[in-house]
Coordinates of C-alpha atoms in Angstrom, one line a residue:
Chain M
Q369 CA -12.5 -1.2 8.1
Q370 CA -11.4 0.4 4.8
P371 CA -11.2 4.1 5.2
V372 CA -13.3 6.3 2.9
Q373 CA -11.5 8.8 0.7
S374 CA -13.0 11.8 -1.0
P375 CA -13.2 13.0 -3.7
Q376 CA -12.7 10.0 -5.9
A377 CA -11.2 12.0 -8.6
V378 CA -10.2 15.6 -9.2
I379 CA -8.8 17.6 -12.1
L380 CA -6.6 20.7 -11.4
R381 CA -4.8 23.2 -13.5
E382 CA -1.2 23.8 -12.6
G383 CA -0.9 26.1 -9.6
E384 CA -4.3 25.2 -8.1
D385 CA -4.7 23.7 -4.7
A386 CA -6.5 20.5 -3.7
V387 CA -7.6 18.7 -0.5
I388 CA -8.0 15.0 -0.2
N389 CA -9.9 13.6 2.8
C390 CA -9.7 10.3 4.5
S391 CA -12.1 9.2 7.2
S392 CA -12.4 6.0 9.3
S393 CA -15.1 4.5 11.5
K394 CA -12.4 3.2 13.8
A395 CA -10.3 4.9 16.4
L396 CA -7.0 5.5 14.6
Y397 CA -3.4 5.2 15.7
S398 CA -1.8 6.4 12.5
V399 CA -2.6 7.5 9.0
H400 CA -0.2 6.8 6.0
W401 CA -0.3 8.7 2.7
Y402 CA 1.1 7.2 -0.5
R403 CA 1.0 8.4 -4.1
Q404 CA 1.0 5.9 -7.0
K405 CA 1.6 6.8 -10.6
H406 CA 0.0 4.7 -13.4
G407 CA 1.8 1.4 -13.8
E408 CA 4.2 2.1 -10.9
A409 CA 4.4 1.1 -7.2
P410 CA 3.1 3.3 -4.4
V411 CA 5.6 5.9 -3.1
F412 CA 5.6 7.0 0.5
L413 CA 4.5 10.6 1.3
M414 CA 4.1 10.8 5.0
I415 CA 2.8 9.2 8.2
L416 CA 0.9 10.9 10.9
L417 CA 0.5 9.5 14.4
K418 CA -2.4 10.1 16.8
G419 CA -2.1 13.3 18.8
G420 CA -3.4 15.6 16.1
E421 CA -0.1 16.3 14.4
Q422 CA 0.5 18.0 11.1
K423 CA 3.3 17.3 8.7
G424 CA 4.5 18.6 5.4
H425 CA 7.3 18.9 2.9
D426 CA 7.5 21.0 -0.1
K427 CA 4.0 21.9 -1.1
I428 CA 2.3 18.8 0.2
S429 CA 1.1 18.6 3.8
A430 CA -1.3 16.7 5.9
S431 CA -3.3 16.9 9.1
F432 CA -4.7 14.2 11.4
N433 CA -7.7 14.9 13.6
E434 CA -7.8 12.0 16.0
K435 CA -11.2 12.9 17.5
K436 CA -12.9 13.0 14.1
Q437 CA -10.9 10.0 12.9
Q438 CA -10.0 11.9 9.8
S439 CA -6.9 13.0 7.9
S440 CA -6.6 15.5 5.1
L441 CA -3.8 15.8 2.5
Y442 CA -3.2 19.3 1.2
L443 CA -1.5 20.0 -2.2
T444 CA -0.8 23.6 -2.8
A445 CA 0.3 25.2 -6.1
S446 CA 0.0 21.9 -7.8
Q447 CA 2.6 20.8 -10.4
L448 CA 2.2 18.3 -13.3
S449 CA 4.3 15.8 -11.3
Y450 CA 1.6 15.7 -8.6
S451 CA -0.7 13.7 -11.0
G452 CA -1.4 10.2 -9.7
T453 CA -3.6 8.3 -7.3
Y454 CA -3.3 9.2 -3.7
F455 CA -4.1 6.5 -1.1
C456 CA -4.5 6.9 2.6
G457 CA -3.8 3.9 4.8
T458 CA -5.2 3.7 8.3
E459 CA -4.0 1.8 11.3
S460 CA -6.5 1.3 14.1
T461 CA -5.6 1.5 17.7
G462 CA -4.6 -1.9 19.0
A463 CA -4.7 -3.5 15.6
N464 CA -1.8 -5.0 13.6
N465 CA -3.2 -4.2 10.2
L466 CA -3.2 -1.4 7.7
F467 CA -6.2 -0.7 5.5
F468 CA -6.0 1.5 2.4
G469 CA -8.8 3.6 0.9
T470 CA -9.8 3.2 -2.7
G471 CA -7.7 6.1 -3.7
T472 CA -8.2 9.6 -5.2
R473 CA -7.1 10.1 -8.7
L474 CA -5.6 13.5 -9.1
T475 CA -4.9 14.9 -12.6
V476 CA -3.0 18.1 -13.1
I477 CA -3.3 19.8 -16.5
P478 CA -1.2 22.6 -17.9
Chain G
D436 CA 20.8 -0.2 -2.6
A437 CA 18.8 -1.8 -5.4
G438 CA 15.5 -1.4 -3.6
V439 CA 12.9 -4.1 -3.1
I440 CA 13.2 -6.7 -5.8
Q441 CA 10.3 -8.8 -7.0
S442 CA 10.2 -11.6 -9.5
P443 CA 8.7 -12.4 -11.9
R444 CA 7.4 -9.1 -13.1
H445 CA 4.7 -10.7 -15.1
E446 CA 3.2 -14.1 -14.7
V447 CA 0.5 -15.7 -16.8
T448 CA -0.8 -19.1 -15.7
E449 CA -3.8 -21.4 -16.1
M450 CA -6.4 -21.9 -13.5
G451 CA -5.4 -24.7 -11.1
Q452 CA -1.7 -24.1 -11.4
E453 CA 0.6 -23.3 -8.5
V454 CA 2.1 -19.7 -8.6
T455 CA 5.1 -18.6 -6.6
L456 CA 6.0 -14.9 -6.2
R457 CA 9.3 -13.9 -4.9
C458 CA 10.6 -10.9 -3.0
K459 CA 13.9 -9.6 -1.8
P460 CA 13.6 -6.8 0.8
I461 CA 16.0 -3.9 1.2
S462 CA 19.0 -5.1 3.3
G463 CA 18.6 -4.1 6.9
H464 CA 14.8 -3.8 6.9
D465 CA 13.2 -5.9 9.6
Y466 CA 9.6 -5.7 8.2
L467 CA 8.3 -7.2 5.0
F468 CA 4.8 -6.8 3.7
W469 CA 2.8 -8.5 0.9
Y470 CA 0.0 -6.5 -0.8
R471 CA -2.5 -7.3 -3.5
Q472 CA -4.0 -4.6 -5.8
T473 CA -7.1 -4.8 -8.0
M474 CA -9.4 -2.3 -9.5
M475 CA -12.3 -3.7 -7.5
R476 CA -10.7 -4.1 -4.1
G477 CA -7.9 -1.5 -4.2
L478 CA -4.7 -2.1 -2.2
E479 CA -5.0 -4.8 0.4
L480 CA -2.4 -5.9 3.0
L481 CA -2.2 -9.7 2.9
I482 CA 0.4 -10.5 5.5
Y483 CA 3.5 -9.0 7.1
F484 CA 6.6 -10.3 8.8
N485 CA 8.9 -9.0 11.5
N486 CA 12.4 -10.6 11.6
N487 CA 11.1 -13.4 9.4
V488 CA 8.1 -14.2 11.7
P489 CA 4.6 -13.6 10.4
I490 CA 2.9 -11.0 12.6
D491 CA -0.5 -10.7 11.0
D492 CA -2.0 -12.8 8.2
S493 CA -5.6 -11.7 8.6
G494 CA -5.6 -10.3 5.1
M495 CA -4.8 -13.6 3.4
P496 CA -7.9 -14.3 1.4
E497 CA -8.1 -18.1 1.9
D498 CA -6.1 -21.3 2.5
R499 CA -4.9 -21.3 -1.1
F500 CA -2.6 -18.5 -0.2
S501 CA 0.5 -19.0 1.9
A502 CA 3.6 -16.9 2.6
K503 CA 7.0 -17.7 4.0
M504 CA 10.1 -15.9 4.9
P505 CA 12.9 -18.4 5.4
N506 CA 15.6 -15.7 5.9
A507 CA 16.0 -12.0 6.1
S508 CA 16.6 -11.5 2.4
F509 CA 13.9 -13.6 0.8
S510 CA 10.2 -14.2 1.0
T511 CA 7.6 -16.1 -1.1
L512 CA 3.9 -15.8 -1.7
K513 CA 2.4 -19.0 -3.0
I514 CA -1.1 -19.5 -4.5
Q515 CA -2.1 -23.1 -4.9
P516 CA -4.3 -23.8 -6.8
S517 CA -4.7 -20.5 -8.6
E518 CA -8.0 -19.1 -9.8
P519 CA -9.0 -16.3 -12.3
R520 CA -10.1 -14.1 -9.4
D521 CA -6.5 -14.1 -8.1
S522 CA -5.5 -12.0 -11.1
A523 CA -4.0 -8.8 -9.6
V524 CA -0.8 -6.9 -9.1
Y525 CA 1.1 -8.2 -6.0
F526 CA 3.4 -5.9 -4.3
C527 CA 6.1 -6.6 -1.7
A528 CA 7.3 -3.8 0.5
S529 CA 9.8 -3.5 3.3
S530 CA 10.5 -1.1 6.1
Y531 CA 12.9 -0.5 9.1
I532 CA 10.0 0.0 11.4
G533 CA 6.6 -1.8 11.6
L534 CA 3.2 -0.3 11.4
A535 CA 3.0 1.0 15.0
G536 CA 6.3 2.7 14.6
S537 CA 5.5 5.1 11.8
G538 CA 7.6 3.2 9.3
E539 CA 8.0 4.3 5.8
Q540 CA 7.4 1.4 3.5
Y541 CA 9.4 0.9 0.3
F542 CA 7.5 -0.9 -2.4
G543 CA 8.8 -3.2 -5.0
P544 CA 7.8 -2.9 -8.7
G545 CA 5.1 -5.5 -8.3
T546 CA 4.2 -8.8 -10.0
R547 CA 1.3 -8.7 -12.4
L548 CA -0.4 -12.0 -12.2
T549 CA -3.0 -13.2 -14.8
V550 CA -4.8 -16.5 -14.2
T551 CA -6.7 -17.7 -17.3

C-alpha cells in the first residue's frame, strides 16, 4: 500500500522548478506532503482531500487527481532552503492508516 | 508551546533488553501517532491514538512492540525484547484532527534507537 514517489532524487540550481509525483494503487481519500531535512523531524507542508483540489503557499503547491490516484508537488523558483527529502503520505478511502512513500531527495545548489 | 517532546533522544541497548520510548504531545491535541523510520523501509506509521484510545495498530510489527497512552499528555512505546533490526529513529507526532479530517501532524525530534 506504500505509494510510489518519483523521482527518487533531483538536483536543482536556485531558481529552477521541480515536480515530485506520488501515485497509489488504492483509491485515495487524502494525500499528505511533508519535508524532512537531514537529522530533523518531518515538517508538514499540506494536505489535499479527494475532490481534485489544489493547494499552495508561497512557491510550493500541489494537486490531487483522485481518478488517477496521483498527487504532484510543484516547487517553483527553488531556494536553497527547499533542500530536503519530500514525502507523500496517502490515506486510502475507508482505511485508518497512512502510508508514506520512500521519499524524493531534493538538493538545491547555488 | 514546547512542541512534541520525546525522550530519550538517543538510546543504545543490547539485544534482548527492554526499551521504553516516551512522548508528550502538544497540549490540546487529541491524536497521537508513533512512527518508525529506517533507510530500508522509510517512514512507517506504527499506531495512533484518539483521546488516549488506540485506533489503529496494524503497523505494529510484532508482539514485541506495545504502546500505551495512560492520559492525554503521555504515551509510551515499548519494545521487549529488543532486536538489532529494531534499530531506527522513532517519531511521535500529534494533531488536533485525525487522518480523515485533514489534520496537520506536528512531529517530535525523534528517538534514535540502536540495538547491538
